[in-house]
Coordinates of C-alpha atoms and ligand atoms in Angstrom, one line a residue:
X5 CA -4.1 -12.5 -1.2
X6 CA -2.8 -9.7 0.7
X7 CA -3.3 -6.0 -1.2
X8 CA -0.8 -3.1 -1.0
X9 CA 0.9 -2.7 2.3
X10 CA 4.6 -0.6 3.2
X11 CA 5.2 -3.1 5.0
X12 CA 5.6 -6.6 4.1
X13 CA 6.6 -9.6 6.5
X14 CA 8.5 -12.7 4.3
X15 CA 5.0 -14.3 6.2
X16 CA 3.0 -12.3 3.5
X17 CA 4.4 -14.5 1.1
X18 CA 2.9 -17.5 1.9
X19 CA 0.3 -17.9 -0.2
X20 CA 2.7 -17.8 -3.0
X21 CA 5.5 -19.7 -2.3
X22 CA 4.2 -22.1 0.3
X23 CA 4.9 -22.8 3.9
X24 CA 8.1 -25.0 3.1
X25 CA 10.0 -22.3 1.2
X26 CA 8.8 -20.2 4.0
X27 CA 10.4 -22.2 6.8
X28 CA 13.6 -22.3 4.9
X29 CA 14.1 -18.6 4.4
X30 CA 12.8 -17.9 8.2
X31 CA 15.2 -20.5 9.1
X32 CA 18.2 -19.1 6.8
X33 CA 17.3 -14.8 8.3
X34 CA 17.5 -16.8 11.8
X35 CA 21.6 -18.3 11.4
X36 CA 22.0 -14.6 10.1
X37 CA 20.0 -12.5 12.7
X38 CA 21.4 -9.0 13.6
X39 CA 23.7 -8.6 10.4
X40 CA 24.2 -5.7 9.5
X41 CA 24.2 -5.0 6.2
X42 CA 24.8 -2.0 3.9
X43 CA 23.7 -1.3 0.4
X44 CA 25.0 1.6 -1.5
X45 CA 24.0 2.9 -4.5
X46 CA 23.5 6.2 -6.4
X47 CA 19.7 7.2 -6.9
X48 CA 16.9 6.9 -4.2
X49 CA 14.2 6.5 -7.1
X50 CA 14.0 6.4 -10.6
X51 CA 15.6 3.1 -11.6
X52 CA 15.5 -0.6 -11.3
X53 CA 18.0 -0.4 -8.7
X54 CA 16.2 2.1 -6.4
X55 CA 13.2 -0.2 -6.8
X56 CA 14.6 -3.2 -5.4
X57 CA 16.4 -1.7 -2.7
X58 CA 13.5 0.3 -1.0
X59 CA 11.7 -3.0 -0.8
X60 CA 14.2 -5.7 -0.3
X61 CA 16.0 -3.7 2.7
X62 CA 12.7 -3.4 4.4
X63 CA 11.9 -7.1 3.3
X64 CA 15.3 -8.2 5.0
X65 CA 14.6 -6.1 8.5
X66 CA 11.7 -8.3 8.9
X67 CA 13.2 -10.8 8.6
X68 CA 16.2 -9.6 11.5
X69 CA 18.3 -8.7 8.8
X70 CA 20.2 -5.0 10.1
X71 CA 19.6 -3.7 6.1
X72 CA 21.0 0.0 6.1
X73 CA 20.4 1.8 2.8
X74 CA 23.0 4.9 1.5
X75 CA 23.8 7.3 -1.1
X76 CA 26.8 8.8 -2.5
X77 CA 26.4 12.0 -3.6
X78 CA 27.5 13.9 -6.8
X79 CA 27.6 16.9 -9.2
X80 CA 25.7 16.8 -12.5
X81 CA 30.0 16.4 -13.7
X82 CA 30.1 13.1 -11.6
X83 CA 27.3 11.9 -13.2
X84 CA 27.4 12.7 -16.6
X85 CA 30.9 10.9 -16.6
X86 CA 29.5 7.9 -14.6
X87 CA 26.4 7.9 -17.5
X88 CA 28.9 7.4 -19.8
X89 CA 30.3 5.1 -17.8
X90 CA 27.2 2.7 -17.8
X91 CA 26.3 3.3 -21.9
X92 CA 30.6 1.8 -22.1
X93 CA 29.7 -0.9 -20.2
X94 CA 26.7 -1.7 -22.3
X95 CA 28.6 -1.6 -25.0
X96 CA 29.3 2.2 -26.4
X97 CA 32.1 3.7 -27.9
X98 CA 33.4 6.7 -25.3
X99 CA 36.1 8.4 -24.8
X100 CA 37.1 8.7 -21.2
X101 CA 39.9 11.4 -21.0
X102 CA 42.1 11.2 -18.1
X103 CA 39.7 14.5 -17.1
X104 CA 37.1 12.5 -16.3
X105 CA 38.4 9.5 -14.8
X106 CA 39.7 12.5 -12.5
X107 CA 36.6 13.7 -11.8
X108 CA 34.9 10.2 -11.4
X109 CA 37.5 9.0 -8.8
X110 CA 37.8 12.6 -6.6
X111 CA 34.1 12.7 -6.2
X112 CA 34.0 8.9 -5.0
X113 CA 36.6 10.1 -3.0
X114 CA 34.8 13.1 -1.3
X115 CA 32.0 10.7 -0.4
X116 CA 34.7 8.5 1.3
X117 CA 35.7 11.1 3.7
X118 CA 32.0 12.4 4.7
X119 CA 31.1 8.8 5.1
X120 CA 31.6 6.5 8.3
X121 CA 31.2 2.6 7.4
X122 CA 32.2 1.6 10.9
X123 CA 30.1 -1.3 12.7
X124 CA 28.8 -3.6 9.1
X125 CA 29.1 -6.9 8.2
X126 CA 28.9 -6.6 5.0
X127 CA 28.9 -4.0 2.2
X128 CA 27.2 -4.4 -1.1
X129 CA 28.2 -1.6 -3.7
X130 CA 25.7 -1.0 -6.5
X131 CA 26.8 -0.3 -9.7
X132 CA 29.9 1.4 -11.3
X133 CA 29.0 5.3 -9.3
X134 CA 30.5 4.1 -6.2
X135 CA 32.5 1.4 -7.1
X136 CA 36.0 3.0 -6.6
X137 CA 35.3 3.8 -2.7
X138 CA 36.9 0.3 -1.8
X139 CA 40.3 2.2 -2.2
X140 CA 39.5 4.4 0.6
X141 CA 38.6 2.4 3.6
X142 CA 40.2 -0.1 5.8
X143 CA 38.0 -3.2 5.4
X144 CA 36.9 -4.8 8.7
X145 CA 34.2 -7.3 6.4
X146 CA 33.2 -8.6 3.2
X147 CA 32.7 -6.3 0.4
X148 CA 30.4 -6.9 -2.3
X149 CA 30.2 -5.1 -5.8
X150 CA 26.4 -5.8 -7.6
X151 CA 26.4 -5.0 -11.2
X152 CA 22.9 -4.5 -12.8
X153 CA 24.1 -3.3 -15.9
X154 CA 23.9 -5.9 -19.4
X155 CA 27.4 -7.2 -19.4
X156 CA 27.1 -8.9 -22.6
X157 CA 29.3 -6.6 -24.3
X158 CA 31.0 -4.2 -22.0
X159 CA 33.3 -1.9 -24.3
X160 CA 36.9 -3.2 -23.4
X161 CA 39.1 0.1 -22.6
X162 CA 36.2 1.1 -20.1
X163 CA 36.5 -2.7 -18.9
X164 CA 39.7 -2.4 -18.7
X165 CA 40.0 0.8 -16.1
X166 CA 37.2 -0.7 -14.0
X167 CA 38.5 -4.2 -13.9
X168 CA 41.2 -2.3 -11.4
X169 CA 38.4 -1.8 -8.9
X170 CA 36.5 -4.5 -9.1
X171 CA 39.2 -7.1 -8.2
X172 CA 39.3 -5.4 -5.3
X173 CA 36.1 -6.9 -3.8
X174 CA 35.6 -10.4 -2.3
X175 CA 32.8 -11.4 -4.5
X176 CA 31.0 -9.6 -7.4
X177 CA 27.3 -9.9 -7.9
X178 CA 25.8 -10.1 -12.0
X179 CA 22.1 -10.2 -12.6
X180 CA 22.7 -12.9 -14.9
X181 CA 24.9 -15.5 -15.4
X182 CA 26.6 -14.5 -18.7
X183 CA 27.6 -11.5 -17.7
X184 CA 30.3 -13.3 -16.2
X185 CA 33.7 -11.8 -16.5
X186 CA 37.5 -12.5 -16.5
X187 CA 38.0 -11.0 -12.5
X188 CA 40.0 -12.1 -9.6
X189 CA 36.4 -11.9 -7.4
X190 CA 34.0 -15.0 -7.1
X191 CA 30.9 -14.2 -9.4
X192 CA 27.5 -15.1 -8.7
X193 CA 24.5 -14.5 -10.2
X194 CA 21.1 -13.0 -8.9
X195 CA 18.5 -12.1 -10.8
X196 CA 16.0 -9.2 -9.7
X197 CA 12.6 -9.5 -8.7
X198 CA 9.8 -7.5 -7.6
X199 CA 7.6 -6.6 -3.9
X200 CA 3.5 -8.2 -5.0
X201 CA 2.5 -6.0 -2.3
X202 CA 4.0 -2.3 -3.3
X203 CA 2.0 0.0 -4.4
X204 CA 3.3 -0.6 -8.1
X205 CA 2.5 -3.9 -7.9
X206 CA -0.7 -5.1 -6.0
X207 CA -3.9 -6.2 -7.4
X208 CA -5.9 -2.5 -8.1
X209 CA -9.6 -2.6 -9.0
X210 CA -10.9 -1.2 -11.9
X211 CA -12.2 1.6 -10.6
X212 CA -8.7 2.6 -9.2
X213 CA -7.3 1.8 -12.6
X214 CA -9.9 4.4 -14.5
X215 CA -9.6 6.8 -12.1
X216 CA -5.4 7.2 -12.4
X217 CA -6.1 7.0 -16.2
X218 CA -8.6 9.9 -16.5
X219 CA -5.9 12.1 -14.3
X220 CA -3.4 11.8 -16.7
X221 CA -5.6 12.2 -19.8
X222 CA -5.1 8.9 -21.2
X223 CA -8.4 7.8 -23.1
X224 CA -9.5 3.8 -22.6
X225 CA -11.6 3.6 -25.6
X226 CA -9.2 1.9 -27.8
X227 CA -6.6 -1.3 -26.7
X228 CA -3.4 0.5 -25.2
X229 CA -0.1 -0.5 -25.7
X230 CA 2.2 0.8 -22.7
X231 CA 6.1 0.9 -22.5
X232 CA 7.0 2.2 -19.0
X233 CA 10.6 3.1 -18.8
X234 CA 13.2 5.8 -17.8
X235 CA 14.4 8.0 -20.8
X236 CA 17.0 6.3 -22.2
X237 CA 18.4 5.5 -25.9
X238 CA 18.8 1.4 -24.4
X239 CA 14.9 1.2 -23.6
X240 CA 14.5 2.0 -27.8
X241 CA 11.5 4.8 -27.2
X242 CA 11.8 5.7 -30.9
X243 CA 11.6 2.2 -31.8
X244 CA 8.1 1.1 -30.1
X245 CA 6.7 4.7 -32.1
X246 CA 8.1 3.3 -35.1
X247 CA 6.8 -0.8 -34.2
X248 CA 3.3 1.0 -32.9
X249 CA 3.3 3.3 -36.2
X250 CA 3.0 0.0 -38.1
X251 CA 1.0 -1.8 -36.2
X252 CA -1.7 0.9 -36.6
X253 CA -1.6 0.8 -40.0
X254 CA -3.8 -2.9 -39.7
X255 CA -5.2 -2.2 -35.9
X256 CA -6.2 0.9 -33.9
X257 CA -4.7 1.2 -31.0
X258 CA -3.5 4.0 -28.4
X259 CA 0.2 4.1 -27.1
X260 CA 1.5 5.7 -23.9
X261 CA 4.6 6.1 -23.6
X262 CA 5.3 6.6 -19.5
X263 CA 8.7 7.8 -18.6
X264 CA 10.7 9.4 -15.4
X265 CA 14.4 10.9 -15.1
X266 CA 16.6 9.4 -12.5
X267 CA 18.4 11.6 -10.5
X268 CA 21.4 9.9 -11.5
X269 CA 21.0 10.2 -15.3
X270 CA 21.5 13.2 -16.7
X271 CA 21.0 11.8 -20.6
X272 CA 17.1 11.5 -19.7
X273 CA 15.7 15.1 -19.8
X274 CA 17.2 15.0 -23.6
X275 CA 15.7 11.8 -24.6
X276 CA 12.6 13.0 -23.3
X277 CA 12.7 16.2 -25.3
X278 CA 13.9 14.7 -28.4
X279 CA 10.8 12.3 -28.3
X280 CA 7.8 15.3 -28.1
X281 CA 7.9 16.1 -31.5
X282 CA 6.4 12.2 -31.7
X283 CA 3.2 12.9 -29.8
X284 CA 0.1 13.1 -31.3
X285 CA -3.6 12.5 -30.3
X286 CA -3.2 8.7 -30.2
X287 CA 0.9 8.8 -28.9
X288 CA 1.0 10.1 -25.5
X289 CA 4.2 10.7 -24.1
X290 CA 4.3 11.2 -20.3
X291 CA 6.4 12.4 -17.5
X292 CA 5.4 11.7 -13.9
X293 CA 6.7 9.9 -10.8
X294 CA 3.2 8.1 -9.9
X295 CA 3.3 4.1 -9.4
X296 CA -0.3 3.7 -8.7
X297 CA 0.3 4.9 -12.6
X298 CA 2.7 2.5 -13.8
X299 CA 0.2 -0.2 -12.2
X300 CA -2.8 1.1 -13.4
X301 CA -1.2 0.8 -17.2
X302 CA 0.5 -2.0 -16.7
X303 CA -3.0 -3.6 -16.5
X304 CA -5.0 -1.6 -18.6
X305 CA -2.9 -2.4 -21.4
X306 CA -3.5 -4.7 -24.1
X307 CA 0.1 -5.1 -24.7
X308 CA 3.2 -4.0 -22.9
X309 CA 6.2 -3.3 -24.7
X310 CA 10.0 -3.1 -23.6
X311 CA 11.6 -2.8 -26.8
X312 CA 15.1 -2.6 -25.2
X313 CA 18.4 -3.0 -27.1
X314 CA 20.3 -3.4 -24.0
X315 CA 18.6 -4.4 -20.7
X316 CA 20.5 -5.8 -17.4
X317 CA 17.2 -7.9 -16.6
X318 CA 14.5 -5.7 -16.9
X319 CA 12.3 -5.2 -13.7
X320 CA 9.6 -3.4 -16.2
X321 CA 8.6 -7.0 -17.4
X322 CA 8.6 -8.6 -14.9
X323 CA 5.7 -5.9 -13.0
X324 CA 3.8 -6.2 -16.3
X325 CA 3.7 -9.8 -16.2
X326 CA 3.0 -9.9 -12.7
X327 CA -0.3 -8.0 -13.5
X328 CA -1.2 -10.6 -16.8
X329 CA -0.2 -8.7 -19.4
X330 CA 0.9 -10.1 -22.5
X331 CA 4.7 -8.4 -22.9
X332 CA 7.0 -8.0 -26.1
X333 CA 10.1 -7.4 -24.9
X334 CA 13.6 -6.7 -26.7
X335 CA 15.4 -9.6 -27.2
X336 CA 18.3 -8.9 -24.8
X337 CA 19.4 -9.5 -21.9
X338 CA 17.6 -10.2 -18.5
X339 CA 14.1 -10.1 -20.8
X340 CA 15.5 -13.1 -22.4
X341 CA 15.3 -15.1 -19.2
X342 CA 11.8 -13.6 -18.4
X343 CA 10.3 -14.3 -21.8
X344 CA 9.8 -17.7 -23.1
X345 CA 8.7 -16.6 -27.0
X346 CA 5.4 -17.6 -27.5
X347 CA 4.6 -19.2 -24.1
X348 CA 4.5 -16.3 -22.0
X349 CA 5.0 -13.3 -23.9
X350 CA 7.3 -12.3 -27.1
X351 CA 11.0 -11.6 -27.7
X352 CA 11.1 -8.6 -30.8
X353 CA 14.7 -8.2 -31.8
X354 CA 13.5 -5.6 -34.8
X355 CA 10.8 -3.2 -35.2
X356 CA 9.2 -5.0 -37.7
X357 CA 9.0 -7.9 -35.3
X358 CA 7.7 -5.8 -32.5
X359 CA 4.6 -4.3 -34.8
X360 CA 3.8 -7.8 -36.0
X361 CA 3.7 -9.5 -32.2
X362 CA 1.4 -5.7 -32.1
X363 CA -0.6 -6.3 -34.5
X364 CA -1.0 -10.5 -33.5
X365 CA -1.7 -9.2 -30.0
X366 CA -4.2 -6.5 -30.4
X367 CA -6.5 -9.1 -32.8
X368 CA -6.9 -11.6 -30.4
X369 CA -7.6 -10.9 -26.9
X370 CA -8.1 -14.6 -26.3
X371 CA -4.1 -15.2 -27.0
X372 CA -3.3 -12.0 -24.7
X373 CA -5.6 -13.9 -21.8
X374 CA -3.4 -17.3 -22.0
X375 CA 0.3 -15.9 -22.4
X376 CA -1.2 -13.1 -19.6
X377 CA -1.4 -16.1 -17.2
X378 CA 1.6 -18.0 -18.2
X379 CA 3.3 -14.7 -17.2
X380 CA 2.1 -14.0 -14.1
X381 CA 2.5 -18.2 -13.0
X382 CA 6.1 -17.1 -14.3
X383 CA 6.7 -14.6 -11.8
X384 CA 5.5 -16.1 -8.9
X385 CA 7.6 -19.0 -9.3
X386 CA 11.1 -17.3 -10.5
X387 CA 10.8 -13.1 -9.6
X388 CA 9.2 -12.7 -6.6
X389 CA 11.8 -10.9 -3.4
X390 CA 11.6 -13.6 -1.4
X391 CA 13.5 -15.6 -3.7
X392 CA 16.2 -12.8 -4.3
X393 CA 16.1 -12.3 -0.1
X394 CA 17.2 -15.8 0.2
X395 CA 19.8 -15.4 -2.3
X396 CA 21.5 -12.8 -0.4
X397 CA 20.9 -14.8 2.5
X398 CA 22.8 -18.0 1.2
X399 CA 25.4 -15.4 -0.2
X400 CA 26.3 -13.9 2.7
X401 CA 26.2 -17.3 4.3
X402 CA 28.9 -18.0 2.6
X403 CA 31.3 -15.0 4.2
X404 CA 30.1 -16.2 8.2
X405 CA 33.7 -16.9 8.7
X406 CA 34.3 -13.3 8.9
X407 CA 31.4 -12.4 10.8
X408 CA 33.2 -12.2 13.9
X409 CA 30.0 -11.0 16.3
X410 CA 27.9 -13.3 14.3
X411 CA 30.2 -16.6 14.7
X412 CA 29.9 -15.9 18.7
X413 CA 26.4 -15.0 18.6
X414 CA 26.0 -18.5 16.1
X415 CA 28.4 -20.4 18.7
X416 CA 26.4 -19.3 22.1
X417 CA 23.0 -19.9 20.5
X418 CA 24.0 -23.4 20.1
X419 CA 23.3 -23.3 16.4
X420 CA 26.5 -25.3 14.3
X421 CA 28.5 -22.4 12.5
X422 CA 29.3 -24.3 9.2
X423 CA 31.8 -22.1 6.6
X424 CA 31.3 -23.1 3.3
X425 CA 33.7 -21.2 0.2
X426 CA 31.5 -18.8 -1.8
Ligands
LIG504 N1 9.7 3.3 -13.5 C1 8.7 4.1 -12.9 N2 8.2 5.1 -13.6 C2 8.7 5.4 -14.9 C3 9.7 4.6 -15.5 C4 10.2 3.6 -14.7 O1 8.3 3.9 -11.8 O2 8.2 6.4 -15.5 C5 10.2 2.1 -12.7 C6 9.7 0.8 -13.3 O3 8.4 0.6 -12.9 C7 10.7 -0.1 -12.7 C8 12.0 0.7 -12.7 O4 11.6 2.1 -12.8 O5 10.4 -0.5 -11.4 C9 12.9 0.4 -14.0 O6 13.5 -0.8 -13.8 P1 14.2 -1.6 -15.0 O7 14.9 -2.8 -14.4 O8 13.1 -2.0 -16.0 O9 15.1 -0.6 -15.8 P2 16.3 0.4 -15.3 O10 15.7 1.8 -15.2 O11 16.8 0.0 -13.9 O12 17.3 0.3 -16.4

């Protein structure tokens, strides 16, 4: 299989989807060449959402696909209100005075007038950050707003206000399908899914793997457990110390916590802080934007955990599984449609369940191997980008009506333009 490359062709993926799929996505890009697209969203790194973008954009230019990638910008203000935003929507009680909403909508609104979105096709909007900027353009195409946030339950007043926006687009994009809302917009769901070939993901030899270890201090003599994760009271830091705190009570282990601030979160720096006072010789706590890192734990580890309360999908899983590892996940959201308890890794709704699937783990390597496999089989059917590529593809498909340029270019190439209703 091919190792790490920056850049992947959808012809890289081959060996793991097969030649058919192949065709059909080659075959899909082709009805769609010259698109353009644009994705806008809030962070360049640090996030689930950064993650996918860098690599699916890329992914979709191979494939003809005019993917443009932007940022909005904003002051620690903007985003602290927008934070708050995303903690309502998974579910927290906030108060959002009429102050903030101010400052939420002005800044969107400042990013409205330096920006130019003349000449797309389409416009995807990630996430609630810049969500209002529908109001300030005259739409010549489809818009799109992608939520990767766990809808299960969003807090209703915050619903409420955003509900205004979002009816606004032409179709709204969940990473699951109960996330589905009561919205004017057609909802479809896409799940996430990870690039085999980044950097964060491709196979890595051992000696690669001790090497990134020994940098960062982290001793190998004992089994590791790893949660990888930005700082963040959702991803339940304090509660894989408490589950790991248990467990080593029966089994010795070492646990590395690896964390990173997104530039777009300004709750992380303070979850981070608060969680020092935890580390000791055999809880190492650590800070650094290094993906050769992440990999290198994510299969060093005996177990990974992502003891989330709340979790959109959960991109961390599915990189550990990729790389064999045997996961215990929270049981919420997107892990719950990664995980299959018992088959190919664990669902831990409570600490004490989390420290048990520990403790079961660390005791029997042999376990670890066969729900390691079942994990990584896992992947490469359901989470690998080519599959989210050709969801786009068939989504925006669906809008060739309005593709004005596209329908000529479709009708002179001889191909049949078919419009089907999204
Ligand atoms: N991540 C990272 N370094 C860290 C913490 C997280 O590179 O220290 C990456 C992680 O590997 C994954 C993404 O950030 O690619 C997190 O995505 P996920 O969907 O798990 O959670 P989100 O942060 O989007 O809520």
């Amino acid at each position: 299989m091919k190792k790490h490359s920056w850049h992947v062709n959808i012809e890289d993926y081959a060996p793991l989807i097969g030649d058919e799929v192949l065709e059909r996505i080659l075959h899909k890009a082709h009805r769609l060449r010259d698109l353009r697209v644009l994705h806008l969203s809030s962070t360049f790194y640090g996030g689930g959402v950064a993650e996918m973008l860098s690599s699916a954009t890329l992914l979709a230019r191979s494939l003809g696909i005019k993917a443009d990638w932007r940022l909005i910008q904003g002051s620690p203000d903007f985003f602290n209100v927008t934070k708050k935003i995303h903690n309502a929507l998974q579910g927290a009680k906030i108060n959002l005075t009429e102050l903030k909403k101010e400052v939420y909508e002005e800044i969107v609104v400042q990013n409205a007038l330096r920006m130019d979105l003349t000449g797309y096709d389409v416009v995807v909007i990630h996430d609630p950050q810049p969500l209002p900027l529908i109001r300030h353009f005259r739409r010549t195409c489809p818009w799109m707003w992608r939520c990767h946030i766990d809808l299960s339950q969003p807090n209703p007043e915050i619903w409420e206000y955003l509900r205004g926006f979002i009816n606004e687009y032409d179709a709204v994009i969940l990473s699951l399908p109960e996330y589905a809302q009561r919205i004017a917009p057609p909802q479809v769901s896409i799940m996430p899914a990870i690039n085999p070939f980044s950097l964060k993901n491709a196979e890595m030899g051992a000696a690669e793997i001790k090497d990134r270890l020994e940098h960062y201090g982290i001793p190998d003599d004992l089994p590791i457990v790893v949660q990888v994760s930005r700082f963040d009271h959702w991803k339940d830091p304090e509660g894989v110390i408490q589950a790991f705190n248990l467990a080593r009570t029966e089994v010795d282990a070492t646990l590395v916590l690896l964390g990173n601030v997104a530039t777009d979160d300004p709750e992380g720096q303070e979850v981070f802080e608060s969680l020092l006072s935890r580390k000791e010789e055999r809880i190492i706590i650590l800070t650094a934007e290094d993906s050769a890192l992440v990999n290198a734990l994510q299969r060093r580890a005996a177990v990974v955990m992502q003891k989330s309360l709340r979790e959109g999908f959960g991109l961390t899983v599915t990189e550990a599984m990729w790389k064999g590892a045997a996961v215990v996940g929270g049981n919420c959201g997107g892990i719950r449609h990664q995980i299959e308890e018992g088959i190919n890794g664990f669902l831990a709704a409570s600490v004490e369940t989390a420290a048990q699937c520990l403790i079961q783990l660390l005791r029997d390597p042999g376990r670890r191997g066969e729900i390691g496999r079942r994990a990584r089989e896992t992947v490469r059917q359901r989470f690998l980008m080519s599959r989210l590529i050709e969801q786009y593809l068939d989504l925006f498909s669906a809008f060739e009506a309005t593709f004005s340029l596209n329908q000529q270019r479709l009708s002179a190439s001889g191909l049949p333009v078919t419009v089907s209703k999204p």
